[in-house]
mmCIF file with all atom_site columns, C-alpha atoms in Angstrom:
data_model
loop_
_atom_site.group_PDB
_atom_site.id
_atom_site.type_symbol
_atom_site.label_atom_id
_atom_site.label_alt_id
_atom_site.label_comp_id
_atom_site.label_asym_id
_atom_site.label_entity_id
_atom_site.label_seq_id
_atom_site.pdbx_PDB_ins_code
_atom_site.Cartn_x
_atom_site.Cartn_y
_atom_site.Cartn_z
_atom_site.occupancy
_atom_site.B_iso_or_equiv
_atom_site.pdbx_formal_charge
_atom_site.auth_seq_id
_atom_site.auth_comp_id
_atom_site.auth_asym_id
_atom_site.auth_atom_id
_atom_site.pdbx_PDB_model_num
ATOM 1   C CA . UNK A 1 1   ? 36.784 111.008 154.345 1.00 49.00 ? 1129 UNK A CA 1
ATOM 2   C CA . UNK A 1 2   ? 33.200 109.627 154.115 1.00 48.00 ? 1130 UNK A CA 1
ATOM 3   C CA . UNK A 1 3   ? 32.198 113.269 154.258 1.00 50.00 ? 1131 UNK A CA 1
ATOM 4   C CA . UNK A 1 4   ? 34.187 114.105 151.610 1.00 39.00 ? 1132 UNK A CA 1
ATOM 5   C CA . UNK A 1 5   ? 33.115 111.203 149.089 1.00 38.00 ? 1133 UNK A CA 1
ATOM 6   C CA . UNK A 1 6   ? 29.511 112.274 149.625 1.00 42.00 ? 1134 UNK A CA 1
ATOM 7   C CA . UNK A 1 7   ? 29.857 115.889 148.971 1.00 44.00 ? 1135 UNK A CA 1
ATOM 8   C CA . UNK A 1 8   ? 31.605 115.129 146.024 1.00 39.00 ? 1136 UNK A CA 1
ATOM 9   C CA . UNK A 1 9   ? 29.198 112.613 144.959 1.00 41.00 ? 1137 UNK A CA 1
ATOM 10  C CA . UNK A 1 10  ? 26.298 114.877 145.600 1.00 41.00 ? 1138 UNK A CA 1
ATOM 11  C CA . UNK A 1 11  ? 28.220 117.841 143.469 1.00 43.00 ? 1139 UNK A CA 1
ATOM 12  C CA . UNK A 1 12  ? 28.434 115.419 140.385 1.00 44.00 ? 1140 UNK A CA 1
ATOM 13  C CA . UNK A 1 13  ? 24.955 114.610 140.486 1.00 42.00 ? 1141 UNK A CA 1
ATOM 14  C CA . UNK A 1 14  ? 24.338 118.345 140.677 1.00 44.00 ? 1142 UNK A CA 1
ATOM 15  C CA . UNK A 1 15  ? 26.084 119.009 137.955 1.00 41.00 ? 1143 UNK A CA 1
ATOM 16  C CA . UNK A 1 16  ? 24.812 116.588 135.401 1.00 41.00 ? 1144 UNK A CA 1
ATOM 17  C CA . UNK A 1 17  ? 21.326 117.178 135.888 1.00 40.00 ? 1145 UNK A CA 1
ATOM 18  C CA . UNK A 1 18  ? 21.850 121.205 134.862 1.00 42.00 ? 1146 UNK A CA 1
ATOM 19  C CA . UNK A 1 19  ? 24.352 120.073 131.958 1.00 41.00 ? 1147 UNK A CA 1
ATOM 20  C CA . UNK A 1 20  ? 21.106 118.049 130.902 1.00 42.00 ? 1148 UNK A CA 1
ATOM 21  C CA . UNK A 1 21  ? 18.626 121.070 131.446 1.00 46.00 ? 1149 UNK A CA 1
ATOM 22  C CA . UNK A 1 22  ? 21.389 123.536 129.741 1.00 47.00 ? 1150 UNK A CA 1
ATOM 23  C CA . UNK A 1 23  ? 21.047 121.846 126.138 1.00 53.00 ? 1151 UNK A CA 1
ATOM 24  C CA . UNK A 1 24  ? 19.392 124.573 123.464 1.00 61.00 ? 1152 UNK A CA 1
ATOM 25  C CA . UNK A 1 25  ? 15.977 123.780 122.109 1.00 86.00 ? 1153 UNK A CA 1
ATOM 26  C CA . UNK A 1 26  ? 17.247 125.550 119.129 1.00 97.00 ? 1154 UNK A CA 1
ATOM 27  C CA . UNK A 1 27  ? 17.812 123.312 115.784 1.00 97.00 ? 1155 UNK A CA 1
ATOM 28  C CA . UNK A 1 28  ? 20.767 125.200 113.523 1.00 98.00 ? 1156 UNK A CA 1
ATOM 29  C CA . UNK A 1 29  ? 19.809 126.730 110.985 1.00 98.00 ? 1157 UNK A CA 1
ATOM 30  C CA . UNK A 1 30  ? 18.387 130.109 108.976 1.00 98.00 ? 1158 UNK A CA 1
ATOM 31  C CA . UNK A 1 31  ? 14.993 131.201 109.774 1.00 98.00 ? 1159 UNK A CA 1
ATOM 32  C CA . UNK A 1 32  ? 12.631 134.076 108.848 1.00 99.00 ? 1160 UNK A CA 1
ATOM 33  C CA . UNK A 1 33  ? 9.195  134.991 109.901 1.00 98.00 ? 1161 UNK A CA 1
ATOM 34  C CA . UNK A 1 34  ? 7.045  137.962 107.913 1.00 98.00 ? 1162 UNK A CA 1
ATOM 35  C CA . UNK A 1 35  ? 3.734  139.588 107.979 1.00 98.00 ? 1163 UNK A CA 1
ATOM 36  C CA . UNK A 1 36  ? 1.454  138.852 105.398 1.00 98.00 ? 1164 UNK A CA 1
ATOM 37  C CA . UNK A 1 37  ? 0.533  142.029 104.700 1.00 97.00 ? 1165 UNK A CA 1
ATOM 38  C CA . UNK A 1 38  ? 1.574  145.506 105.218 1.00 96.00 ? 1166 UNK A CA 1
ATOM 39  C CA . UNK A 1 39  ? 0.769  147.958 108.005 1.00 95.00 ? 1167 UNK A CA 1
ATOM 40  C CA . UNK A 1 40  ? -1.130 150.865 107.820 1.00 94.00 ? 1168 UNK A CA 1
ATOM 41  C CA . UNK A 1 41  ? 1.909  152.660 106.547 1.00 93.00 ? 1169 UNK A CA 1
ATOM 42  C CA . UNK A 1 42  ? 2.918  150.230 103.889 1.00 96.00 ? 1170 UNK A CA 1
ATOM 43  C CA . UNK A 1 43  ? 5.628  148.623 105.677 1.00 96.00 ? 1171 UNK A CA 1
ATOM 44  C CA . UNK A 1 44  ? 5.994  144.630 105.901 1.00 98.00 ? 1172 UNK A CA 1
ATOM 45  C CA . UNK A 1 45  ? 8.147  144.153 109.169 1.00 98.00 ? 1173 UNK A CA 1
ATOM 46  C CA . UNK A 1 46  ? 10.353 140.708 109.303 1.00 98.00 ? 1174 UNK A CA 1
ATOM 47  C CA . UNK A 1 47  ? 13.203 138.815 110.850 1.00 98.00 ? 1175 UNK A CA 1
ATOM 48  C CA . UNK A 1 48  ? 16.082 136.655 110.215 1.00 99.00 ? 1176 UNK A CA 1
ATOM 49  C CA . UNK A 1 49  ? 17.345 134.253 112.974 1.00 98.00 ? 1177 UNK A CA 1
ATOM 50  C CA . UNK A 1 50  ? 20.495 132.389 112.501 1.00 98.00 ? 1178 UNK A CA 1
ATOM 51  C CA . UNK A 1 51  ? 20.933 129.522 115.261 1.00 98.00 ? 1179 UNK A CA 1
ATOM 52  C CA . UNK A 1 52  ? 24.575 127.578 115.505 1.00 98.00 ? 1180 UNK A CA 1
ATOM 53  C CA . UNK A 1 53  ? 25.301 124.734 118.300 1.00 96.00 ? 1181 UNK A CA 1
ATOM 54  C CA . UNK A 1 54  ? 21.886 125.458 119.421 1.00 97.00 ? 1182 UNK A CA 1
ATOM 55  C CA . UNK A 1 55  ? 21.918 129.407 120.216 1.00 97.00 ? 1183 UNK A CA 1
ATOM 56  C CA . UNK A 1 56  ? 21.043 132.326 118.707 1.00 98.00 ? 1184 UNK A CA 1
ATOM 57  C CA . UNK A 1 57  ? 23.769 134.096 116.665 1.00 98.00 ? 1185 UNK A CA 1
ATOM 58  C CA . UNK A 1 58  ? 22.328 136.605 114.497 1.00 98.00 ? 1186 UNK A CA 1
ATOM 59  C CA . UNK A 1 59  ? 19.378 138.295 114.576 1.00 98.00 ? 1187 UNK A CA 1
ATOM 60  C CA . UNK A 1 60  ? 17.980 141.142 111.406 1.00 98.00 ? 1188 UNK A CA 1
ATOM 61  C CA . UNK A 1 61  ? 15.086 142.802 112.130 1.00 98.00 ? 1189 UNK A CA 1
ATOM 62  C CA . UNK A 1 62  ? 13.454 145.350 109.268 1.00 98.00 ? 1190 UNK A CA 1
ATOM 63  C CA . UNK A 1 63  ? 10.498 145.986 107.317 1.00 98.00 ? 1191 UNK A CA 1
ATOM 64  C CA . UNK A 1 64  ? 9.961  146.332 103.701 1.00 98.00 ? 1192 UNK A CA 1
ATOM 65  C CA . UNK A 1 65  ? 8.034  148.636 101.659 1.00 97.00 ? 1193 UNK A CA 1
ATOM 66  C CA . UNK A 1 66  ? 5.718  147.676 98.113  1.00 97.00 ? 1194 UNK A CA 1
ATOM 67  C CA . UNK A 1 67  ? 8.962  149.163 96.108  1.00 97.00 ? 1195 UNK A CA 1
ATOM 68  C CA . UNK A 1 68  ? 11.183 146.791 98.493  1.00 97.00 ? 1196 UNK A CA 1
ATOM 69  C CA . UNK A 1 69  ? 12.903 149.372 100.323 1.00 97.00 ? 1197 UNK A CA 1
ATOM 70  C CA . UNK A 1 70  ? 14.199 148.921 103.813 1.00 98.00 ? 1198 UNK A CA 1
ATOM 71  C CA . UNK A 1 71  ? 12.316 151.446 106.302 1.00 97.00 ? 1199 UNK A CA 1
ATOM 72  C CA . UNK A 1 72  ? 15.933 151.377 108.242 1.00 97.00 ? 1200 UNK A CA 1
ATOM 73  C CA . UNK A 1 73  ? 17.271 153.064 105.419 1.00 98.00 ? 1201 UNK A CA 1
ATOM 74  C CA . UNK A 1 74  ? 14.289 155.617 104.910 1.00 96.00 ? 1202 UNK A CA 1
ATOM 75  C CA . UNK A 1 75  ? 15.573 159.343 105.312 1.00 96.00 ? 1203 UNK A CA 1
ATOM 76  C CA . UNK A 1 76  ? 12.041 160.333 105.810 1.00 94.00 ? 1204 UNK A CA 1
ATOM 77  C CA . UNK A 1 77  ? 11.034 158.087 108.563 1.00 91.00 ? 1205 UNK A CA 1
ATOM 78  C CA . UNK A 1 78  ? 13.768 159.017 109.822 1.00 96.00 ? 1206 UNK A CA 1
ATOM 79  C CA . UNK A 1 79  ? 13.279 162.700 110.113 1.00 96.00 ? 1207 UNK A CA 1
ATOM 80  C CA . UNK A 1 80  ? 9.912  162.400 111.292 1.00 94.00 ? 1208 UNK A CA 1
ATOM 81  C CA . UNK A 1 81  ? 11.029 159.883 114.630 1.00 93.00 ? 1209 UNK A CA 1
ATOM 82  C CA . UNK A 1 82  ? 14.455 161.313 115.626 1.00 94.00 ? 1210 UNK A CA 1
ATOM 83  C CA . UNK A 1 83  ? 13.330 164.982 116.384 1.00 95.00 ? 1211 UNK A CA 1
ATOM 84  C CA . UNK A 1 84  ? 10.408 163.530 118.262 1.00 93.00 ? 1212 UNK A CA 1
ATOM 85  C CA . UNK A 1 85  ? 11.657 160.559 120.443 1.00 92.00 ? 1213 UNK A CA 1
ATOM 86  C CA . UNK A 1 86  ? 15.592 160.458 119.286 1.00 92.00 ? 1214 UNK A CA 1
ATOM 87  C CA . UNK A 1 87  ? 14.847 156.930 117.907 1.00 94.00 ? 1215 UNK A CA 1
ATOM 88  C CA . UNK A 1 88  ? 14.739 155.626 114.017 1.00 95.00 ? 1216 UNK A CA 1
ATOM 89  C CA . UNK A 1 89  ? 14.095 152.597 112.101 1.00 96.00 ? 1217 UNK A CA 1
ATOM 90  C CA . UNK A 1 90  ? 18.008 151.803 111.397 1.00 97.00 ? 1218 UNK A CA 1
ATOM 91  C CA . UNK A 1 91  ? 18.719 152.445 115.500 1.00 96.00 ? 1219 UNK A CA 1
ATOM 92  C CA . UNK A 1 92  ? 15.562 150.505 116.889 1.00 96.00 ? 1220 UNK A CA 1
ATOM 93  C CA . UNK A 1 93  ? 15.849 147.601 114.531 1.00 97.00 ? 1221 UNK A CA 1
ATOM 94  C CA . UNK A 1 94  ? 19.213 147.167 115.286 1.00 97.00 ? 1222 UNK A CA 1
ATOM 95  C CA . UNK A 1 95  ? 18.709 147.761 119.062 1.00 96.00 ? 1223 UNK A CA 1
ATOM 96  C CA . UNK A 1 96  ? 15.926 144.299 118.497 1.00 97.00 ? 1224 UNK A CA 1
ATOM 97  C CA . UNK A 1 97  ? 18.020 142.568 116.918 1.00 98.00 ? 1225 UNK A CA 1
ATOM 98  C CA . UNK A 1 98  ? 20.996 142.756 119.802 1.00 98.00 ? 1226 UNK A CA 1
ATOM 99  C CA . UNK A 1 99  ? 18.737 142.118 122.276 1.00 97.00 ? 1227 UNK A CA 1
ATOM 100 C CA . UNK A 1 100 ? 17.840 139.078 120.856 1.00 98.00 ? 1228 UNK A CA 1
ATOM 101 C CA . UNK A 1 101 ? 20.559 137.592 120.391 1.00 98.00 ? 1229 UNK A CA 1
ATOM 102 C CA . UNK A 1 102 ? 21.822 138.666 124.019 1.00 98.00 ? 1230 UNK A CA 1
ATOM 103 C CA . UNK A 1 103 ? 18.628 137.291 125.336 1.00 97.00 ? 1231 UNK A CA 1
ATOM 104 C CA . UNK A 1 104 ? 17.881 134.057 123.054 1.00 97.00 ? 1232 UNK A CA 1
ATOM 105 C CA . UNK A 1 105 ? 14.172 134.343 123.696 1.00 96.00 ? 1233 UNK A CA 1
ATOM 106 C CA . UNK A 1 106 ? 11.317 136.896 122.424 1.00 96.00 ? 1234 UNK A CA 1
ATOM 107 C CA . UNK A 1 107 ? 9.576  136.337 125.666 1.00 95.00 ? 1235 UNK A CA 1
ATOM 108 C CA . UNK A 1 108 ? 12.698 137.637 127.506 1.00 96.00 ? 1236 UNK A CA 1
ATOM 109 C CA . UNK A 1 109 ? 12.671 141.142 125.428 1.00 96.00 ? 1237 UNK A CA 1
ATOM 110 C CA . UNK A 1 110 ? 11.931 144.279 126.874 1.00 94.00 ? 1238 UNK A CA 1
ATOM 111 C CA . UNK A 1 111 ? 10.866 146.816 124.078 1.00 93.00 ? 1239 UNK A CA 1
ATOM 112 C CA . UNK A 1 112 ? 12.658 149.580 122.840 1.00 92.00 ? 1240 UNK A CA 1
ATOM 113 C CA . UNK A 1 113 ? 12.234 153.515 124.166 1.00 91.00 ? 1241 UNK A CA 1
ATOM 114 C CA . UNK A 1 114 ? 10.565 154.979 121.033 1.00 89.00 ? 1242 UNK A CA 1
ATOM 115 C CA . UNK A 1 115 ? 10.039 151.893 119.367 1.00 92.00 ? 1243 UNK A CA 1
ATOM 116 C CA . UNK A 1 116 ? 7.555  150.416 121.224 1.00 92.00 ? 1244 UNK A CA 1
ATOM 117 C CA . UNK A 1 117 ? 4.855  149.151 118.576 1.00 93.00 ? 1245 UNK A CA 1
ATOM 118 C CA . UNK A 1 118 ? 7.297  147.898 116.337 1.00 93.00 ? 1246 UNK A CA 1
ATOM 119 C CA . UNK A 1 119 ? 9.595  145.734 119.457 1.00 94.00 ? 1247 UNK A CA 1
ATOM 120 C CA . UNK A 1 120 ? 5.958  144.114 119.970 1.00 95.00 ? 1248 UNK A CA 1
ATOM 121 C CA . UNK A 1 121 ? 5.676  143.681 116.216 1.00 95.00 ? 1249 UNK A CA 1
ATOM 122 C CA . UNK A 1 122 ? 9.169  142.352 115.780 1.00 97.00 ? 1250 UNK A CA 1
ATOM 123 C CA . UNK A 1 123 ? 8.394  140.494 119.161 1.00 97.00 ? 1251 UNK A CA 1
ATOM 124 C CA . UNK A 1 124 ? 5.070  138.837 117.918 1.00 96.00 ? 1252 UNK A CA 1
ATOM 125 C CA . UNK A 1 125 ? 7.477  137.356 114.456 1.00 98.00 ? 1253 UNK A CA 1
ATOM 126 C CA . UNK A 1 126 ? 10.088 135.914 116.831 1.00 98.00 ? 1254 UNK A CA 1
ATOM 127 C CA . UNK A 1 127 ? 7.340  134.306 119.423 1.00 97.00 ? 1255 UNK A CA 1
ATOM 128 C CA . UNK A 1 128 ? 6.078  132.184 115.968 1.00 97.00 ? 1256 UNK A CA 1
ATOM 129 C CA . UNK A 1 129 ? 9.852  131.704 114.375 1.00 97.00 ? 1257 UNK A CA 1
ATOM 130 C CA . UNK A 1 130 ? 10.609 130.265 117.708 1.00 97.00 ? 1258 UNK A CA 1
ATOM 131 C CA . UNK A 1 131 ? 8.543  127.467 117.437 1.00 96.00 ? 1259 UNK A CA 1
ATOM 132 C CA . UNK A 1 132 ? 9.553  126.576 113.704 1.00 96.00 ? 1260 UNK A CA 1
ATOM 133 C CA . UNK A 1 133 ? 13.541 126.708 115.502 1.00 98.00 ? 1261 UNK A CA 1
ATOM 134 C CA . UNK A 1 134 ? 12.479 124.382 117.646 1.00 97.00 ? 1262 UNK A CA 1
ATOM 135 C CA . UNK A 1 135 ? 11.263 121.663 115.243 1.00 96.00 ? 1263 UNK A CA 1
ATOM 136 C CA . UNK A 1 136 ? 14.285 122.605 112.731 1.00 96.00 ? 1264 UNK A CA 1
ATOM 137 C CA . UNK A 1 137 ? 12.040 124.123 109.901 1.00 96.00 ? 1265 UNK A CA 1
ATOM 138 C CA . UNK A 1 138 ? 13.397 126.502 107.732 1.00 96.00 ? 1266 UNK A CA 1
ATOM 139 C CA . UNK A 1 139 ? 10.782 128.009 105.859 1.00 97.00 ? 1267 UNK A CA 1
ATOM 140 C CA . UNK A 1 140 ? 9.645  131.476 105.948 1.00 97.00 ? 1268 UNK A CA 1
ATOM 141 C CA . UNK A 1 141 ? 6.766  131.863 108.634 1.00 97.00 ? 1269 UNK A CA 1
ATOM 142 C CA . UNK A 1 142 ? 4.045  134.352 107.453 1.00 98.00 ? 1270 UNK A CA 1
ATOM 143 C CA . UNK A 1 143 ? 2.044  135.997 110.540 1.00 97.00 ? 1271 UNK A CA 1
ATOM 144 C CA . UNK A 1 144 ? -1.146 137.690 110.263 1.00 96.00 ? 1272 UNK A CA 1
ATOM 145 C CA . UNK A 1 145 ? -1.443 140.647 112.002 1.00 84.00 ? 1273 UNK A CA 1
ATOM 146 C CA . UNK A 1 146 ? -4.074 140.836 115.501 1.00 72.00 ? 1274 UNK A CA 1
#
């Protein structure tokens, strides 16, 4: 019975030491990180986090052009990746963005086949929002591209 009692007592103590470890060091809230400038192609890539009870639970990832247009919605970007690597701005970005969420950490990412500059782009934005999640602030981080 002894045997018992401490086995149980030992699997309690277990327990609440990873229910402490499992909280999220995610404050809720919206959060978006941008480059301050464009790329060499005129795109400005960014992302949107949403956190609730301390996860991730939506994730945008695009870029916008000096006209505001979204390169996932570019026909001609598109036609110039897809025949080469079967990947595209509206694919990739969403393909990010899932694996965010599914991951809940930019250092956890893999990049995407045929995306691979801008998954390290979109990687580099979430590394920096992560840190303003952490402390709860909600305005837009600006990131100045290496």
């Amino acid at each position: 019975m002894k045997k018992v009692l401490s086995i149980a007592m030992v699997a309690i103590l277990a327990l609440s030491v990873f229910v402490g470890c499992g909280k999220s060091a995610y404050k809720d809230g919206t959060y978006k990180a941008q480059y301050s400038a464009a790329d060499e192609h005129g795109w400005t890539e960014y992302v949107e986090v949403t956190v609730k009870d301390g996860k991730v639970t939506a994730c945008t990832a695009d870029a916008l052009n000096a006209a505001g247009e979204k390169k996932s919605a570019s026909a001609e970007y598109r036609a110039s990746m897809e025949p080469v690597n079967g990947n595209y701005p509206e694919k990739f970005y969403k393909d990010i963005a899932t694996q965010y969420v599914e991951k809940q950490s930019a250092e956890k990412m893999a990049a995407v086949a045929g995306a691979t500059n801008s998954s390290n782009s979109i990687k580099v934005l979430l590394v920096e929002l992560e840190k303003s999640m952490k402390e709860g602030k909600t305005d837009t981080v600006t990131v100045t591209a290496a």
